[in-house]
């Protein structure tokens, strides 16, 4: 029904925007605060890595690979290749985990209904 979709549209937009803002805040603050806590014990994440990982989590592997290719200048081709590969691998891994989790959650909720 189109009228019910139009009625719930603004609420859905607010929910999606809020989820995106929370995701960005947690990713950026967590990376930089976590980086300060483990300084010297683990490798530091660069802003390009954080942005590419965030894009892979939200948009999937195809948008993250395109984003990573455009994010790093051509002269830094090794970093560019590693970002594109990481975006693709972790984006596909996210699809697999998300699909399995969604199927299990749907089955669990169907038992309750």
GROMACS .gro file of N, CA, C and O in nm:
model
  452
    1UNK      N    1   0.085  -0.117   0.000
    1UNK     CA    2   0.000   0.000   0.000
    1UNK      C    3   0.090   0.124   0.000
    1UNK      O    4   0.173   0.142   0.090
    2UNK      N    5   0.072   0.208  -0.098
    2UNK     CA    6   0.157   0.326  -0.115
    2UNK      C    7   0.136   0.429  -0.005
    2UNK      O    8   0.230   0.496   0.036
    3UNK      N    9   0.014   0.440   0.045
    3UNK     CA   10  -0.012   0.541   0.149
    3UNK      C   11   0.057   0.504   0.280
    3UNK      O   12   0.110   0.591   0.349
    4UNK      N   13   0.062   0.376   0.314
    4UNK     CA   14   0.133   0.337   0.436
    4UNK      C   15   0.285   0.352   0.419
    4UNK      O   16   0.356   0.386   0.513
    5UNK      N   17   0.333   0.329   0.296
    5UNK     CA   18   0.475   0.349   0.270
    5UNK      C   19   0.512   0.497   0.281
    5UNK      O   20   0.617   0.531   0.335
    6UNK      N   21   0.427   0.582   0.231
    6UNK     CA   22   0.453   0.727   0.240
    6UNK      C   23   0.444   0.774   0.385
    6UNK      O   24   0.515   0.865   0.425
    7UNK      N   25   0.358   0.712   0.463
    7UNK     CA   26   0.344   0.749   0.603
    7UNK      C   27   0.463   0.709   0.687
    7UNK      O   28   0.502   0.779   0.780
    8UNK      N   29   0.523   0.595   0.655
    8UNK     CA   30   0.638   0.549   0.734
    8UNK      C   31   0.771   0.593   0.674
    8UNK      O   32   0.876   0.570   0.734
    9UNK      N   33   0.769   0.657   0.560
    9UNK     CA   34   0.892   0.701   0.493
    9UNK      C   35   0.977   0.795   0.577
    9UNK      O   36   1.097   0.770   0.593
   10UNK      N   37   0.920   0.903   0.632
   10UNK     CA   38   1.002   0.993   0.713
   10UNK      C   39   1.063   0.926   0.836
   10UNK      O   40   1.178   0.951   0.871
   11UNK      N   41   0.988   0.837   0.899
   11UNK     CA   42   1.041   0.766   1.015
   11UNK      C   43   1.159   0.676   0.974
   11UNK      O   44   1.259   0.667   1.044
   12UNK      N   45   1.145   0.611   0.860
   12UNK     CA   46   1.252   0.524   0.810
   12UNK      C   47   1.376   0.606   0.775
   12UNK      O   48   1.489   0.563   0.800
   13UNK      N   49   1.355   0.723   0.717
   13UNK     CA   50   1.467   0.810   0.683
   13UNK      C   51   1.541   0.856   0.808
   13UNK      O   52   1.664   0.856   0.812
   14UNK      N   53   1.468   0.893   0.911
   14UNK     CA   54   1.530   0.936   1.036
   14UNK      C   55   1.607   0.820   1.099
   14UNK      O   56   1.720   0.837   1.146
   15UNK      N   57   1.549   0.701   1.097
   15UNK     CA   58   1.616   0.583   1.152
   15UNK      C   59   1.746   0.554   1.077
   15UNK      O   60   1.851   0.531   1.138
   16UNK      N   61   1.742   0.557   0.943
   16UNK     CA   62   1.861   0.528   0.863
   16UNK      C   63   1.968   0.634   0.885
   16UNK      O   64   2.087   0.602   0.896
   17UNK      N   65   1.927   0.761   0.892
   17UNK     CA   66   2.024   0.868   0.915
   17UNK      C   67   2.087   0.855   1.053
   17UNK      O   68   2.208   0.874   1.068
   18UNK      N   69   2.008   0.821   1.152
   18UNK     CA   70   2.060   0.804   1.287
   18UNK      C   71   2.157   0.686   1.294
   18UNK      O   72   2.264   0.696   1.356
   19UNK      N   73   2.123   0.577   1.228
   19UNK     CA   74   2.212   0.461   1.226
   19UNK      C   75   2.344   0.495   1.158
   19UNK      O   76   2.452   0.454   1.204
   20UNK      N   77   2.339   0.573   1.051
   20UNK     CA   78   2.461   0.611   0.981
   20UNK      C   79   2.547   0.705   1.065
   20UNK      O   80   2.670   0.690   1.070
   21UNK      N   81   2.486   0.798   1.133
   21UNK     CA   82   2.561   0.890   1.219
   21UNK      C   83   2.627   0.815   1.334
   21UNK      O   84   2.744   0.837   1.366
   22UNK      N   85   2.554   0.724   1.396
   22UNK     CA   86   2.611   0.645   1.505
   22UNK      C   87   2.726   0.558   1.454
   22UNK      O   88   2.831   0.548   1.518
   23UNK      N   89   2.709   0.498   1.337
   23UNK     CA   90   2.814   0.415   1.279
   23UNK      C   91   2.941   0.498   1.256
   23UNK      O   92   3.051   0.456   1.293
   24UNK      N   93   2.926   0.614   1.197
   24UNK     CA   94   3.043   0.699   1.168
   24UNK      C   95   3.110   0.744   1.297
   24UNK      O   96   3.233   0.744   1.307
   25UNK      N   97   3.032   0.783   1.396
   25UNK     CA   98   3.089   0.830   1.523
   25UNK      C   99   3.165   0.717   1.592
   25UNK      O  100   3.278   0.737   1.638
   26UNK      N  101   3.106   0.599   1.598
   26UNK     CA  102   3.173   0.486   1.664
   26UNK      C  103   3.298   0.446   1.588
   26UNK      O  104   3.403   0.419   1.648
   27UNK      N  105   3.292   0.444   1.456
   27UNK     CA  106   3.408   0.404   1.376
   27UNK      C  107   3.523   0.502   1.393
   27UNK      O  108   3.638   0.462   1.417
   28UNK      N  109   3.495   0.630   1.382
   28UNK     CA  110   3.603   0.729   1.391
   28UNK      C  111   3.657   0.744   1.533
   28UNK      O  112   3.777   0.739   1.556
   29UNK      N  113   3.567   0.759   1.629
   29UNK     CA  114   3.612   0.776   1.768
   29UNK      C  115   3.679   0.648   1.818
   29UNK      O  116   3.785   0.653   1.881
   30UNK      N  117   3.620   0.535   1.787
   30UNK     CA  118   3.679   0.408   1.829
   30UNK      C  119   3.816   0.384   1.771
   30UNK      O  120   3.906   0.334   1.839
   31UNK      N  121   3.834   0.421   1.646
   31UNK     CA  122   3.964   0.402   1.583
   31UNK      C  123   4.071   0.488   1.647
   31UNK      O  124   4.180   0.441   1.680
   32UNK      N  125   4.040   0.615   1.667
   32UNK     CA  126   4.143   0.704   1.718
   32UNK      C  127   4.164   0.688   1.869
   32UNK      O  128   4.277   0.693   1.915
   33UNK      N  129   4.061   0.663   1.945
   33UNK     CA  130   4.078   0.638   2.088
   33UNK      C  131   4.146   0.503   2.108
   33UNK      O  132   4.239   0.489   2.187
   34UNK      N  133   4.100   0.402   2.034
   34UNK     CA  134   4.163   0.271   2.043
   34UNK      C  135   4.308   0.274   1.998
   34UNK      O  136   4.392   0.206   2.054
   35UNK      N  137   4.338   0.356   1.897
   35UNK     CA  138   4.475   0.369   1.850
   35UNK      C  139   4.566   0.428   1.956
   35UNK      O  140   4.682   0.390   1.969
   36UNK      N  141   4.514   0.520   2.035
   36UNK     CA  142   4.594   0.579   2.143
   36UNK      C  143   4.614   0.480   2.258
   36UNK      O  144   4.716   0.481   2.323
   37UNK      N  145   4.515   0.395   2.283
   37UNK     CA  146   4.525   0.299   2.393
   37UNK      C  147   4.625   0.188   2.363
   37UNK      O  148   4.689   0.137   2.455
   38UNK      N  149   4.636   0.147   2.238
   38UNK     CA  150   4.723   0.035   2.204
   38UNK      C  151   4.847   0.080   2.128
   38UNK      O  152   4.909   0.000   2.060
   39UNK      N  153   4.881   0.207   2.139
   39UNK     CA  154   4.995   0.262   2.065
   39UNK      C  155   5.120   0.178   2.090
   39UNK      O  156   5.157   0.151   2.202
   40UNK      N  157   5.182   0.136   1.981
   40UNK     CA  158   5.305   0.059   1.990
   40UNK      C  159   5.282  -0.090   1.997
   40UNK      O  160   5.371  -0.167   1.965
   41UNK      N  161   5.165  -0.133   2.039
   41UNK     CA  162   5.138  -0.277   2.050
   41UNK      C  163   5.070  -0.333   1.926
   41UNK      O  164   5.086  -0.449   1.894
   42UNK      N  165   4.992  -0.249   1.858
   42UNK     CA  166   4.925  -0.289   1.734
   42UNK      C  167   4.951  -0.183   1.629
   42UNK      O  168   4.975  -0.067   1.661
   43UNK      N  169   4.943  -0.220   1.500
   43UNK     CA  170   4.963  -0.118   1.397
   43UNK      C  171   4.852  -0.013   1.399
   43UNK      O  172   4.736  -0.045   1.426
   44UNK      N  173   4.888   0.111   1.372
   44UNK     CA  174   4.792   0.220   1.368
   44UNK      C  175   4.709   0.212   1.240
   44UNK      O  176   4.760   0.175   1.135
   45UNK      N  177   4.583   0.249   1.248
   45UNK     CA  178   4.498   0.259   1.130
   45UNK      C  179   4.504   0.401   1.076
   45UNK      O  180   4.502   0.497   1.151
   46UNK      N  181   4.511   0.411   0.944
   46UNK     CA  182   4.508   0.543   0.882
   46UNK      C  183   4.364   0.583   0.857
   46UNK      O  184   4.273   0.499   0.859
   47UNK      N  185   4.344   0.710   0.831
   47UNK     CA  186   4.209   0.759   0.802
   47UNK      C  187   4.155   0.694   0.675
   47UNK      O  188   4.036   0.661   0.668
   48UNK      N  189   4.241   0.669   0.576
   48UNK     CA  190   4.196   0.603   0.453
   48UNK      C  191   4.145   0.462   0.482
   48UNK      O  192   4.044   0.419   0.426
   49UNK      N  193   4.212   0.391   0.570
   49UNK     CA  194   4.169   0.255   0.606
   49UNK      C  195   4.036   0.258   0.679
   49UNK      O  196   3.947   0.176   0.652
   50UNK      N  197   4.020   0.353   0.769
   50UNK     CA  198   3.895   0.363   0.845
   50UNK      C  199   3.779   0.399   0.753
   50UNK      O  200   3.671   0.340   0.761
   51UNK      N  201   3.801   0.494   0.665
   51UNK     CA  202   3.694   0.534   0.572
   51UNK      C  203   3.657   0.421   0.476
   51UNK      O  204   3.539   0.400   0.447
   52UNK      N  205   3.756   0.348   0.429
   52UNK     CA  206   3.729   0.236   0.339
   52UNK      C  207   3.655   0.124   0.411
   52UNK      O  208   3.561   0.066   0.357
   53UNK      N  209   3.695   0.094   0.533
   53UNK     CA  210   3.626  -0.009   0.611
   53UNK      C  211   3.482   0.032   0.641
   53UNK      O  212   3.390  -0.050   0.634
   54UNK      N  213   3.461   0.157   0.672
   54UNK     CA  214   3.327   0.208   0.697
   54UNK      C  215   3.241   0.195   0.572
   54UNK      O  216   3.125   0.154   0.579
   55UNK      N  217   3.298   0.230   0.459
   55UNK     CA  218   3.225   0.218   0.334
   55UNK      C  219   3.192   0.073   0.302
   55UNK      O  220   3.082   0.042   0.256
   56UNK      N  221   3.284  -0.019   0.331
   56UNK     CA  222   3.258  -0.161   0.307
   56UNK      C  223   3.146  -0.211   0.398
   56UNK      O  224   3.064  -0.293   0.357
   57UNK      N  225   3.140  -0.161   0.521
   57UNK     CA  226   3.037  -0.204   0.614
   57UNK      C  227   2.899  -0.150   0.574
   57UNK      O  228   2.799  -0.220   0.589
   58UNK      N  229   2.894  -0.029   0.524
   58UNK     CA  230   2.766   0.033   0.489
   58UNK      C  231   2.724   0.000   0.346
   58UNK      O  232   2.611  -0.040   0.320
   59UNK      N  233   2.816   0.017   0.251
   59UNK     CA  234   2.780   0.007   0.109
   59UNK      C  235   2.812  -0.124   0.042
   59UNK      O  236   2.767  -0.149  -0.068
   60UNK      N  237   2.893  -0.206   0.105
   60UNK     CA  238   2.930  -0.333   0.043
   60UNK      C  239   3.061  -0.324  -0.033
   60UNK      O  240   3.123  -0.219  -0.042
   61UNK      N  241   3.104  -0.437  -0.092
   61UNK     CA  242   3.236  -0.442  -0.154
   61UNK      C  243   3.251  -0.358  -0.280
   61UNK      O  244   3.356  -0.301  -0.305
   62UNK      N  245   3.146  -0.349  -0.360
   62UNK     CA  246   3.162  -0.277  -0.488
   62UNK      C  247   3.181  -0.127  -0.466
   62UNK      O  248   3.268  -0.065  -0.527
   63UNK      N  249   3.102  -0.067  -0.379
   63UNK     CA  250   3.118   0.077  -0.354
   63UNK      C  251   3.247   0.105  -0.278
   63UNK      O  252   3.312   0.207  -0.302
   64UNK      N  253   3.285   0.015  -0.188
   64UNK     CA  254   3.409   0.036  -0.111
   64UNK      C  255   3.532   0.026  -0.200
   64UNK      O  256   3.627   0.102  -0.183
   65UNK      N  257   3.531  -0.067  -0.296
   65UNK     CA  258   3.645  -0.079  -0.387
   65UNK      C  259   3.658   0.045  -0.475
   65UNK      O  260   3.768   0.097  -0.496
   66UNK      N  261   3.546   0.095  -0.525
   66UNK     CA  262   3.550   0.218  -0.606
   66UNK      C  263   3.595   0.337  -0.522
   66UNK      O  264   3.672   0.422  -0.567
   67UNK      N  265   3.548   0.343  -0.399
   67UNK     CA  266   3.586   0.451  -0.308
   67UNK      C  267   3.736   0.446  -0.278
   67UNK      O  268   3.805   0.547  -0.281
   68UNK      N  269   3.788   0.325  -0.250
   68UNK     CA  270   3.931   0.309  -0.220
   68UNK      C  271   4.018   0.344  -0.340
   68UNK      O  272   4.125   0.403  -0.324
   69UNK      N  273   3.972   0.311  -0.459
   69UNK     CA  274   4.049   0.342  -0.579
   69UNK      C  275   4.061   0.492  -0.600
   69UNK      O  276   4.162   0.542  -0.648
   70UNK      N  277   3.958   0.565  -0.562
   70UNK     CA  278   3.959   0.709  -0.581
   70UNK      C  279   4.019   0.783  -0.461
   70UNK      O  280   4.057   0.899  -0.473
   71UNK      N  281   4.030   0.717  -0.348
   71UNK     CA  282   4.075   0.781  -0.225
   71UNK      C  283   4.225   0.805  -0.222
   71UNK      O  284   4.271   0.907  -0.172
   72UNK      N  285   4.300   0.711  -0.275
   72UNK     CA  286   4.447   0.716  -0.267
   72UNK      C  287   4.503   0.758  -0.403
   72UNK      O  288   4.461   0.705  -0.506
   73UNK      N  289   4.599   0.851  -0.406
   73UNK     CA  290   4.659   0.891  -0.534
   73UNK      C  291   4.727   0.775  -0.605
   73UNK      O  292   4.773   0.679  -0.542
   74UNK      N  293   4.736   0.783  -0.736
   74UNK     CA  294   4.795   0.675  -0.816
   74UNK      C  295   4.939   0.648  -0.780
   74UNK      O  296   4.985   0.534  -0.786
   75UNK      N  297   5.014   0.749  -0.738
   75UNK     CA  298   5.156   0.729  -0.706
   75UNK      C  299   5.175   0.637  -0.587
   75UNK      O  300   5.280   0.578  -0.569
   76UNK      N  301   5.074   0.621  -0.504
   76UNK     CA  302   5.081   0.527  -0.390
   76UNK      C  303   5.006   0.399  -0.426
   76UNK      O  304   4.916   0.355  -0.357
   77UNK      N  305   5.048   0.336  -0.535
   77UNK     CA  306   4.972   0.224  -0.590
   77UNK      C  307   4.968   0.103  -0.497
   77UNK      O  308   4.869   0.029  -0.497
   78UNK      N  309   5.070   0.080  -0.416
   78UNK     CA  310   5.069  -0.034  -0.325
   78UNK      C  311   4.961  -0.018  -0.218
   78UNK      O  312   4.886  -0.111  -0.190
   79UNK      N  313   4.951   0.102  -0.161
   79UNK     CA  314   4.846   0.128  -0.063
   79UNK      C  315   4.709   0.119  -0.129
   79UNK      O  316   4.615   0.065  -0.072
   80UNK      N  317   4.699   0.169  -0.252
   80UNK     CA  318   4.572   0.166  -0.324
   80UNK      C  319   4.527   0.021  -0.346
   80UNK      O  320   4.413  -0.013  -0.324
   81UNK      N  321   4.619  -0.064  -0.391
   81UNK     CA  322   4.584  -0.205  -0.415
   81UNK      C  323   4.543  -0.275  -0.286
   81UNK      O  324   4.448  -0.353  -0.285
   82UNK      N  325   4.613  -0.247  -0.176
   82UNK     CA  326   4.578  -0.314  -0.050
   82UNK      C  327   4.442  -0.266   0.001
   82UNK      O  328   4.366  -0.345   0.056
   83UNK      N  329   4.411  -0.138  -0.019
   83UNK     CA  330   4.279  -0.089   0.023
   83UNK      C  331   4.168  -0.150  -0.061
   83UNK      O  332   4.062  -0.187  -0.008
   84UNK      N  333   4.189  -0.160  -0.191
   84UNK     CA  334   4.087  -0.219  -0.279
   84UNK      C  335   4.066  -0.366  -0.245
   84UNK      O  336   3.952  -0.413  -0.235
   85UNK      N  337   4.175  -0.438  -0.224
   85UNK     CA  338   4.163  -0.580  -0.189
   85UNK      C  339   4.093  -0.597  -0.054
   85UNK      O  340   4.001  -0.679  -0.040
   86UNK      N  341   4.134  -0.518   0.045
   86UNK     CA  342   4.070  -0.527   0.177
   86UNK      C  343   3.922  -0.491   0.172
   86UNK      O  344   3.839  -0.557   0.235
   87UNK      N  345   3.888  -0.388   0.095
   87UNK     CA  346   3.748  -0.347   0.082
   87UNK      C  347   3.665  -0.458   0.019
   87UNK      O  348   3.553  -0.486   0.064
   88UNK      N  349   3.720  -0.523  -0.081
   88UNK     CA  350   3.646  -0.629  -0.150
   88UNK      C  351   3.630  -0.752  -0.061
   88UNK      O  352   3.519  -0.805  -0.045
   89UNK      N  353   3.740  -0.795   0.000
   89UNK     CA  354   3.734  -0.916   0.083
   89UNK      C  355   3.643  -0.897   0.204
   89UNK      O  356   3.555  -0.979   0.231
   90UNK      N  357   3.661  -0.787   0.277
   90UNK     CA  358   3.581  -0.766   0.397
   90UNK      C  359   3.437  -0.730   0.365
   90UNK      O  360   3.346  -0.760   0.443
   91UNK      N  361   3.413  -0.668   0.250
   91UNK     CA  362   3.276  -0.641   0.208
   91UNK      C  363   3.200  -0.771   0.179
   91UNK      O  364   3.086  -0.788   0.220
   92UNK      N  365   3.265  -0.863   0.109
   92UNK     CA  366   3.203  -0.993   0.080
   92UNK      C  367   3.185  -1.073   0.209
   92UNK      O  368   3.083  -1.138   0.231
   93UNK      N  369   3.286  -1.067   0.298
   93UNK     CA  370   3.276  -1.134   0.428
   93UNK      C  371   3.157  -1.078   0.507
   93UNK      O  372   3.082  -1.153   0.570
   94UNK      N  373   3.138  -0.948   0.501
   94UNK     CA  374   3.023  -0.885   0.568
   94UNK      C  375   2.891  -0.932   0.510
   94UNK      O  376   2.793  -0.953   0.583
   95UNK      N  377   2.885  -0.946   0.377
   95UNK     CA  378   2.763  -1.000   0.315
   95UNK      C  379   2.734  -1.140   0.368
   95UNK      O  380   2.619  -1.173   0.400
   96UNK      N  381   2.837  -1.224   0.376
   96UNK     CA  382   2.817  -1.362   0.421
   96UNK      C  383   2.769  -1.366   0.566
   96UNK      O  384   2.674  -1.437   0.599
   97UNK      N  385   2.833  -1.289   0.653
   97UNK     CA  386   2.794  -1.285   0.794
   97UNK      C  387   2.653  -1.226   0.808
   97UNK      O  388   2.570  -1.278   0.883
   98UNK      N  389   2.626  -1.119   0.736
   98UNK     CA  390   2.495  -1.055   0.744
   98UNK      C  391   2.383  -1.144   0.695
   98UNK      O  392   2.275  -1.149   0.754
   99UNK      N  393   2.408  -1.217   0.587
   99UNK     CA  394   2.306  -1.307   0.534
   99UNK      C  395   2.279  -1.421   0.630
   99UNK      O  396   2.163  -1.452   0.660
  100UNK      N  397   2.384  -1.482   0.683
  100UNK     CA  398   2.366  -1.592   0.778
  100UNK      C  399   2.295  -1.544   0.905
  100UNK      O  400   2.204  -1.611   0.955
  101UNK      N  401   2.334  -1.428   0.954
  101UNK     CA  402   2.270  -1.374   1.074
  101UNK      C  403   2.123  -1.342   1.048
  101UNK      O  404   2.037  -1.371   1.131
  102UNK      N  405   2.095  -1.284   0.933
  102UNK     CA  406   1.956  -1.251   0.898
  102UNK      C  407   1.868  -1.374   0.886
  102UNK      O  408   1.753  -1.375   0.932
  103UNK      N  409   1.920  -1.480   0.826
  103UNK     CA  410   1.843  -1.605   0.812
  103UNK      C  411   1.817  -1.667   0.950
  103UNK      O  412   1.705  -1.710   0.980
  104UNK      N  413   1.920  -1.669   1.036
  104UNK     CA  414   1.900  -1.725   1.170
  104UNK      C  415   1.801  -1.643   1.251
  104UNK      O  416   1.715  -1.699   1.320
  105UNK      N  417   1.810  -1.512   1.241
  105UNK     CA  418   1.717  -1.425   1.313
  105UNK      C  419   1.575  -1.442   1.262
  105UNK      O  420   1.479  -1.449   1.340
  106UNK      N  421   1.558  -1.453   1.131
  106UNK     CA  422   1.425  -1.473   1.075
  106UNK      C  423   1.365  -1.605   1.120
  106UNK      O  424   1.246  -1.611   1.155
  107UNK      N  425   1.445  -1.710   1.122
  107UNK     CA  426   1.396  -1.841   1.168
  107UNK      C  427   1.356  -1.835   1.315
  107UNK      O  428   1.254  -1.890   1.356
  108UNK      N  429   1.438  -1.768   1.396
  108UNK     CA  430   1.407  -1.756   1.540
  108UNK      C  431   1.279  -1.676   1.560
  108UNK      O  432   1.195  -1.712   1.644
  109UNK      N  433   1.261  -1.568   1.486
  109UNK     CA  434   1.140  -1.487   1.501
  109UNK      C  435   1.017  -1.558   1.447
  109UNK      O  436   0.906  -1.537   1.501
  110UNK      N  437   1.032  -1.641   1.347
  110UNK     CA  438   0.918  -1.715   1.293
  110UNK      C  439   0.867  -1.819   1.394
  110UNK      O  440   0.749  -1.849   1.397
  111UNK      N  441   0.958  -1.869   1.476
  111UNK     CA  442   0.916  -1.964   1.579
  111UNK      C  443   0.834  -1.896   1.687
  111UNK      O  444   0.749  -1.958   1.749
  112UNK      N  445   0.864  -1.769   1.711
  112UNK     CA  446   0.788  -1.694   1.814
  112UNK      C  447   0.648  -1.657   1.767
  112UNK      O  448   0.559  -1.637   1.849
  113UNK      N  449   0.630  -1.644   1.637
  113UNK     CA  450   0.501  -1.599   1.585
  113UNK      C  451   0.405  -1.709   1.565
  113UNK      O  452   0.406  -1.815   1.551
   0.00000   0.00000   0.00000
